[in-house]
Amino acid sequence: EVELVASGGGSVEAGGSLKLSCAVSGLPVPCRAWFRQAPGKEREGVATIDSDGITTYADSVKGRFTISQSNDKRTLTLQMNTLQPEDTAMYYCAADVCRWIRRGHQYTYWGQGTQVTVSS
């Protein structure tokens, strides 16, 4: 029904950049997000984008990360600049119908995760 495939993770030094991609296929799920989870920590939301293109960011990444998507809505991206060691985590893309998310529900559809490691 819906498939999300994340890619683009890797290892960089502090101050470097990475771009994550998430290929989205299947049913329309216009509300999308990136989450991350570091070892021993809870999963946290990083950025969201809705059907109108409105974006939100966690305070910890504002000004450094940019969420966007292709015009055909098939690719979700997360451009990450000025990476810091504390950004090290497994990153996940997620998607759902917007009326579900706006009611406060969790995302239903998730990608498999892509590892980002930032060394100091």
Tab-separated table of N, CA and C in Angstrom:
chain	number	residue	atom	x	y	z
A	1	GLU	N	0.822	-1.196	0.000
A	1	GLU	CA	0.000	0.000	0.000
A	1	GLU	C	0.866	1.261	0.000
A	2	VAL	N	1.773	1.384	0.938
A	2	VAL	CA	2.717	2.497	1.000
A	2	VAL	C	4.092	1.930	1.317
A	3	GLU	N	5.085	2.399	0.579
A	3	GLU	CA	6.459	1.963	0.837
A	3	GLU	C	7.361	3.177	0.914
A	4	LEU	N	8.202	3.208	1.940
A	4	LEU	CA	9.182	4.259	2.105
A	4	LEU	C	10.562	3.606	2.180
A	5	VAL	N	11.480	4.087	1.366
A	5	VAL	CA	12.838	3.550	1.347
A	5	VAL	C	13.812	4.698	1.545
A	6	ALA	N	14.476	4.682	2.688
A	6	ALA	CA	15.417	5.746	3.031
A	6	ALA	C	16.826	5.405	2.560
A	7	SER	N	17.575	6.446	2.233
A	7	SER	CA	18.960	6.265	1.811
A	7	SER	C	19.735	7.553	2.073
A	8	GLY	N	21.048	7.460	1.939
A	8	GLY	CA	21.874	8.657	2.006
A	8	GLY	C	22.660	8.841	3.284
A	9	GLY	N	22.484	7.952	4.256
A	9	GLY	CA	23.255	8.086	5.484
A	9	GLY	C	24.732	7.811	5.252
A	10	GLY	N	25.515	8.076	6.266
A	10	GLY	CA	26.946	7.826	6.161
A	10	GLY	C	27.683	8.425	7.336
A	11	SER	N	28.988	8.505	7.200
A	11	SER	CA	29.843	9.048	8.252
A	11	SER	C	30.509	10.321	7.759
A	12	VAL	N	30.460	11.352	8.578
A	12	VAL	CA	31.095	12.624	8.236
A	12	VAL	C	31.761	13.198	9.473
A	13	GLU	N	32.636	14.156	9.267
A	13	GLU	CA	33.228	14.864	10.375
A	13	GLU	C	32.325	16.036	10.763
A	14	ALA	N	32.485	16.476	11.993
A	14	ALA	CA	31.710	17.612	12.463
A	14	ALA	C	31.886	18.796	11.516
A	15	GLY	N	30.774	19.462	11.245
A	15	GLY	CA	30.781	20.576	10.315
A	15	GLY	C	30.437	20.183	8.893
A	16	GLY	N	30.388	18.895	8.640
A	16	GLY	CA	30.090	18.399	7.309
A	16	GLY	C	28.598	18.362	7.008
A	17	SER	N	28.272	17.860	5.821
A	17	SER	CA	26.884	17.812	5.357
A	17	SER	C	26.544	16.431	4.818
A	18	LEU	N	25.281	16.094	4.915
A	18	LEU	CA	24.735	14.890	4.312
A	18	LEU	C	23.330	15.199	3.815
A	19	LYS	N	22.907	14.475	2.808
A	19	LYS	CA	21.542	14.615	2.308
A	19	LYS	C	20.876	13.255	2.334
A	20	LEU	N	19.807	13.154	3.084
A	20	LEU	CA	19.045	11.925	3.160
A	20	LEU	C	17.887	11.992	2.167
A	21	SER	N	17.569	10.852	1.587
A	21	SER	CA	16.442	10.753	0.679
A	21	SER	C	15.509	9.638	1.133
A	22	CYS	N	14.252	9.798	0.786
A	22	CYS	CA	13.252	8.787	1.115
A	22	CYS	C	12.315	8.666	-0.085
A	23	ALA	N	12.367	7.525	-0.738
A	23	ALA	CA	11.488	7.277	-1.876
A	23	ALA	C	10.130	6.812	-1.355
A	24	VAL	N	9.078	7.505	-1.764
A	24	VAL	CA	7.728	7.216	-1.282
A	24	VAL	C	6.891	6.699	-2.446
A	25	SER	N	6.264	5.560	-2.271
A	25	SER	CA	5.412	5.004	-3.314
A	25	SER	C	4.150	4.423	-2.698
A	26	GLY	N	3.138	4.269	-3.531
A	26	GLY	CA	1.879	3.692	-3.070
A	26	GLY	C	0.792	4.747	-2.924
A	27	LEU	N	-0.044	4.558	-1.927
A	27	LEU	CA	-1.181	5.453	-1.705
A	27	LEU	C	-0.711	6.865	-1.334
A	28	PRO	N	-1.522	7.877	-1.597
A	28	PRO	CA	-1.129	9.249	-1.246
A	28	PRO	C	-1.001	9.432	0.261
A	29	VAL	N	0.167	9.844	0.692
A	29	VAL	CA	0.410	10.106	2.113
A	29	VAL	C	1.174	11.415	2.202
A	30	PRO	N	0.488	12.543	2.062
A	30	PRO	CA	1.163	13.820	1.866
A	30	PRO	C	1.810	14.441	3.088
A	31	CYS	N	1.514	13.971	4.293
A	31	CYS	CA	2.208	14.487	5.462
A	31	CYS	C	3.414	13.607	5.735
A	32	ARG	N	4.597	14.208	5.721
A	32	ARG	CA	5.842	13.448	5.862
A	32	ARG	C	6.718	14.028	6.960
A	33	ALA	N	7.628	13.210	7.413
A	33	ALA	CA	8.505	13.652	8.494
A	33	ALA	C	9.786	12.847	8.519
A	34	TRP	N	10.776	13.412	9.168
A	34	TRP	CA	12.008	12.700	9.496
A	34	TRP	C	12.097	12.623	11.027
A	35	PHE	N	12.456	11.447	11.497
A	35	PHE	CA	12.713	11.213	12.909
A	35	PHE	C	14.137	10.679	13.052
A	36	ARG	N	14.630	10.678	14.269
A	36	ARG	CA	15.924	10.056	14.528
A	36	ARG	C	15.920	9.430	15.908
A	37	GLN	N	16.760	8.430	16.059
A	37	GLN	CA	16.903	7.778	17.350
A	37	GLN	C	18.357	7.417	17.574
A	38	ALA	N	18.919	7.978	18.619
A	38	ALA	CA	20.294	7.673	18.999
A	38	ALA	C	20.286	6.523	19.992
A	39	PRO	N	21.385	5.787	20.102
A	39	PRO	CA	21.446	4.668	21.051
A	39	PRO	C	21.129	5.113	22.471
A	40	GLY	N	20.221	4.410	23.108
A	40	GLY	CA	19.864	4.716	24.480
A	40	GLY	C	18.944	5.889	24.657
A	41	LYS	N	18.502	6.472	23.550
A	41	LYS	CA	17.622	7.636	23.635
A	41	LYS	C	16.294	7.349	22.954
A	42	GLU	N	15.303	8.144	23.297
A	42	GLU	CA	14.006	8.003	22.658
A	42	GLU	C	14.036	8.594	21.249
A	43	ARG	N	13.142	8.086	20.428
A	43	ARG	CA	13.012	8.643	19.093
A	43	ARG	C	12.509	10.081	19.176
A	44	GLU	N	13.060	10.950	18.350
A	44	GLU	CA	12.626	12.333	18.350
A	44	GLU	C	12.319	12.796	16.934
A	45	GLY	N	11.342	13.680	16.838
A	45	GLY	CA	11.016	14.264	15.556
A	45	GLY	C	12.059	15.292	15.165
A	46	VAL	N	12.435	15.294	13.911
A	46	VAL	CA	13.451	16.210	13.403
A	46	VAL	C	12.810	17.313	12.573
A	47	ALA	N	11.955	16.926	11.622
A	47	ALA	CA	11.333	17.894	10.727
A	47	ALA	C	10.080	17.280	10.125
A	48	THR	N	9.138	18.147	9.780
A	48	THR	CA	7.913	17.694	9.129
A	48	THR	C	7.599	18.594	7.939
A	49	ILE	N	6.824	18.058	7.013
A	49	ILE	CA	6.325	18.830	5.884
A	49	ILE	C	4.917	18.336	5.587
A	50	ASP	N	3.986	19.265	5.353
A	50	ASP	CA	2.614	18.833	5.134
A	50	ASP	C	2.208	19.011	3.670
A	51	SER	N	0.945	18.782	3.402
A	51	SER	CA	0.452	18.809	2.031
A	51	SER	C	0.532	20.196	1.402
A	52	ASP	N	0.627	21.232	2.225
A	52	ASP	CA	0.765	22.601	1.713
A	52	ASP	C	2.218	23.037	1.630
A	53	GLY	N	3.122	22.131	1.978
A	53	GLY	CA	4.537	22.470	1.950
A	53	GLY	C	5.023	23.202	3.186
A	54	ILE	N	4.172	23.279	4.194
A	54	ILE	CA	4.563	23.947	5.425
A	54	ILE	C	5.487	23.030	6.227
A	55	THR	N	6.579	23.584	6.696
A	55	THR	CA	7.599	22.784	7.384
A	55	THR	C	7.728	23.185	8.850
A	56	THR	N	8.146	22.239	9.656
A	56	THR	CA	8.479	22.500	11.052
A	56	THR	C	9.789	21.785	11.361
A	57	TYR	N	10.501	22.302	12.356
A	57	TYR	CA	11.787	21.726	12.716
A	57	TYR	C	11.935	21.658	14.233
A	58	ALA	N	12.659	20.656	14.680
A	58	ALA	CA	13.058	20.618	16.075
A	58	ALA	C	14.034	21.767	16.320
A	59	ASP	N	13.996	22.316	17.511
A	59	ASP	CA	14.880	23.444	17.829
A	59	ASP	C	16.351	23.092	17.611
A	60	SER	N	16.692	21.852	17.863
A	60	SER	CA	18.087	21.433	17.779
A	60	SER	C	18.640	21.437	16.357
A	61	VAL	N	17.756	21.472	15.353
A	61	VAL	CA	18.235	21.424	13.973
A	61	VAL	C	17.859	22.659	13.161
A	62	LYS	N	17.113	23.562	13.759
A	62	LYS	CA	16.690	24.765	13.028
A	62	LYS	C	17.898	25.532	12.506
A	63	GLY	N	17.810	25.924	11.256
A	63	GLY	CA	18.896	26.670	10.638
A	63	GLY	C	19.995	25.796	10.053
A	64	ARG	N	19.951	24.491	10.369
A	64	ARG	CA	20.977	23.573	9.857
A	64	ARG	C	20.383	22.533	8.911
A	65	PHE	N	19.174	22.079	9.188
A	65	PHE	CA	18.529	21.041	8.386
A	65	PHE	C	17.389	21.649	7.566
A	66	THR	N	17.167	21.078	6.385
A	66	THR	CA	16.064	21.512	5.534
A	66	THR	C	15.326	20.290	5.000
A	67	ILE	N	14.019	20.243	5.252
A	67	ILE	CA	13.184	19.170	4.707
A	67	ILE	C	12.515	19.684	3.438
A	68	SER	N	12.437	18.826	2.436
A	68	SER	CA	11.789	19.206	1.192
A	68	SER	C	11.321	17.948	0.484
A	69	GLN	N	10.598	18.153	-0.607
A	69	GLN	CA	10.183	17.001	-1.399
A	69	GLN	C	10.101	17.399	-2.855
A	70	SER	N	10.205	16.414	-3.704
A	70	SER	CA	10.163	16.642	-5.132
A	70	SER	C	8.767	17.079	-5.555
A	71	ASN	N	8.681	17.680	-6.724
A	71	ASN	CA	7.382	18.170	-7.210
A	71	ASN	C	6.371	17.045	-7.359
A	72	ASP	N	6.832	15.854	-7.714
A	72	ASP	CA	5.912	14.735	-7.884
A	72	ASP	C	5.627	14.026	-6.558
A	73	LYS	N	6.190	14.555	-5.472
A	73	LYS	CA	5.952	14.045	-4.109
A	73	LYS	C	6.491	12.631	-3.914
A	74	ARG	N	7.329	12.146	-4.827
A	74	ARG	CA	7.817	10.786	-4.695
A	74	ARG	C	9.118	10.693	-3.905
A	75	THR	N	9.761	11.825	-3.683
A	75	THR	CA	11.023	11.802	-2.945
A	75	THR	C	11.010	12.864	-1.854
A	76	LEU	N	11.231	12.426	-0.656
A	76	LEU	CA	11.371	13.306	0.500
A	76	LEU	C	12.848	13.405	0.821
A	77	THR	N	13.335	14.603	1.092
A	77	THR	CA	14.753	14.758	1.398
A	77	THR	C	14.961	15.512	2.709
A	78	LEU	N	16.116	15.311	3.278
A	78	LEU	CA	16.548	16.052	4.452
A	78	LEU	C	17.989	16.472	4.211
A	79	GLN	N	18.194	17.736	3.941
A	79	GLN	CA	19.531	18.279	3.787
A	79	GLN	C	20.043	18.668	5.159
A	80	MET	N	21.159	18.090	5.541
A	80	MET	CA	21.719	18.330	6.863
A	80	MET	C	23.083	18.992	6.729
A	81	ASN	N	23.176	20.205	7.226
A	81	ASN	CA	24.431	20.962	7.176
A	81	ASN	C	24.959	21.202	8.575
A	82	THR	N	26.213	21.556	8.641
A	82	THR	CA	26.877	21.844	9.922
A	82	THR	C	26.569	20.739	10.940
A	83	LEU	N	26.773	19.516	10.533
A	83	LEU	CA	26.473	18.381	11.396
A	83	LEU	C	27.387	18.366	12.618
A	84	GLN	N	26.810	17.922	13.712
A	84	GLN	CA	27.524	17.840	14.980
A	84	GLN	C	27.453	16.408	15.506
A	85	PRO	N	28.384	16.018	16.375
A	85	PRO	CA	28.355	14.651	16.912
A	85	PRO	C	27.005	14.281	17.531
A	86	GLU	N	26.323	15.230	18.107
A	86	GLU	CA	25.021	14.938	18.711
A	86	GLU	C	23.932	14.647	17.687
A	87	ASP	N	24.225	14.840	16.406
A	87	ASP	CA	23.290	14.469	15.352
A	87	ASP	C	23.412	12.995	14.988
A	88	THR	N	24.387	12.315	15.548
A	88	THR	CA	24.566	10.889	15.280
A	88	THR	C	23.346	10.104	15.726
A	89	ALA	N	22.759	9.362	14.798
A	89	ALA	CA	21.534	8.609	15.090
A	89	ALA	C	21.130	7.817	13.862
A	90	MET	N	20.161	6.941	14.059
A	90	MET	CA	19.479	6.310	12.942
A	90	MET	C	18.342	7.249	12.553
A	91	TYR	N	18.273	7.581	11.289
A	91	TYR	CA	17.256	8.495	10.796
A	91	TYR	C	16.184	7.716	10.036
A	92	TYR	N	14.932	8.068	10.309
A	92	TYR	CA	13.796	7.397	9.699
A	92	TYR	C	12.881	8.412	9.021
A	93	CYS	N	12.382	8.054	7.844
A	93	CYS	CA	11.335	8.854	7.235
A	93	CYS	C	9.989	8.218	7.568
A	94	ALA	N	8.974	9.045	7.610
A	94	ALA	CA	7.637	8.587	7.954
A	94	ALA	C	6.621	9.370	7.146
A	95	ALA	N	5.448	8.771	6.956
A	95	ALA	CA	4.414	9.436	6.155
A	95	ALA	C	3.032	8.943	6.571
A	96	ASP	N	2.044	9.791	6.296
A	96	ASP	CA	0.665	9.415	6.582
A	96	ASP	C	-0.277	10.417	5.925
A	97	VAL	N	-1.567	10.145	6.003
A	97	VAL	CA	-2.541	11.125	5.541
A	97	VAL	C	-2.601	12.250	6.571
A	98	CYS	N	-2.798	13.457	6.102
A	98	CYS	CA	-2.670	14.600	7.002
A	98	CYS	C	-3.772	14.657	8.058
A	99	ARG	N	-4.983	14.237	7.708
A	99	ARG	CA	-6.057	14.321	8.702
A	99	ARG	C	-5.761	13.410	9.893
A	100	TRP	N	-5.013	12.345	9.655
A	100	TRP	CA	-4.624	11.436	10.730
A	100	TRP	C	-3.597	12.116	11.645
A	101	ILE	N	-2.608	12.745	11.030
A	101	ILE	CA	-1.556	13.391	11.812
A	101	ILE	C	-2.110	14.587	12.575
A	102	ARG	N	-2.987	15.354	11.936
A	102	ARG	CA	-3.533	16.541	12.583
A	102	ARG	C	-4.437	16.205	13.750
A	103	ARG	N	-4.862	14.953	13.839
A	103	ARG	CA	-5.631	14.510	15.001
A	103	ARG	C	-4.732	14.030	16.117
A	104	GLY	N	-3.434	14.141	15.907
A	104	GLY	CA	-2.487	13.774	16.949
A	104	GLY	C	-2.022	12.338	16.947
A	105	HIS	N	-2.313	11.614	15.885
A	105	HIS	CA	-1.906	10.213	15.819
A	105	HIS	C	-0.457	10.090	15.371
A	106	GLN	N	0.119	8.954	15.632
A	106	GLN	CA	1.471	8.664	15.162
A	106	GLN	C	1.437	8.304	13.680
A	107	TYR	N	2.573	8.502	13.035
A	107	TYR	CA	2.695	8.116	11.635
A	107	TYR	C	2.540	6.602	11.486
A	108	THR	N	1.842	6.209	10.441
A	108	THR	CA	1.614	4.792	10.195
A	108	THR	C	2.729	4.149	9.392
A	109	TYR	N	3.255	4.874	8.430
A	109	TYR	CA	4.196	4.310	7.471
A	109	TYR	C	5.619	4.821	7.735
A	110	TRP	N	6.558	3.875	7.778
A	110	TRP	CA	7.936	4.187	8.133
A	110	TRP	C	8.911	3.558	7.158
A	111	GLY	N	10.008	4.276	6.909
A	111	GLY	CA	11.111	3.698	6.179
A	111	GLY	C	11.965	2.856	7.104
A	112	GLN	N	12.977	2.221	6.535
A	112	GLN	CA	13.778	1.255	7.287
A	112	GLN	C	14.894	1.887	8.106
A	113	GLY	N	15.148	3.167	7.923
A	113	GLY	CA	16.192	3.828	8.683
A	113	GLY	C	17.509	3.868	7.935
A	114	THR	N	18.228	4.952	8.132
A	114	THR	CA	19.560	5.094	7.550
A	114	THR	C	20.451	5.756	8.606
A	115	GLN	N	21.640	5.194	8.795
A	115	GLN	CA	22.519	5.620	9.887
A	115	GLN	C	23.325	6.855	9.505
A	116	VAL	N	23.349	7.816	10.404
A	116	VAL	CA	24.192	9.005	10.267
A	116	VAL	C	25.147	9.035	11.450
A	117	THR	N	26.437	9.102	11.156
A	117	THR	CA	27.452	9.154	12.203
A	117	THR	C	28.327	10.373	11.974
A	118	VAL	N	28.424	11.207	12.996
A	118	VAL	CA	29.219	12.430	12.909
A	118	VAL	C	30.344	12.351	13.930
A	119	SER	N	31.564	12.430	13.460
A	119	SER	CA	32.732	12.349	14.357
A	119	SER	C	33.256	13.745	14.665
A	120	SER	N	33.821	13.857	15.856
A	120	SER	CA	34.335	15.176	16.279
A	120	SER	C	35.771	15.372	15.845
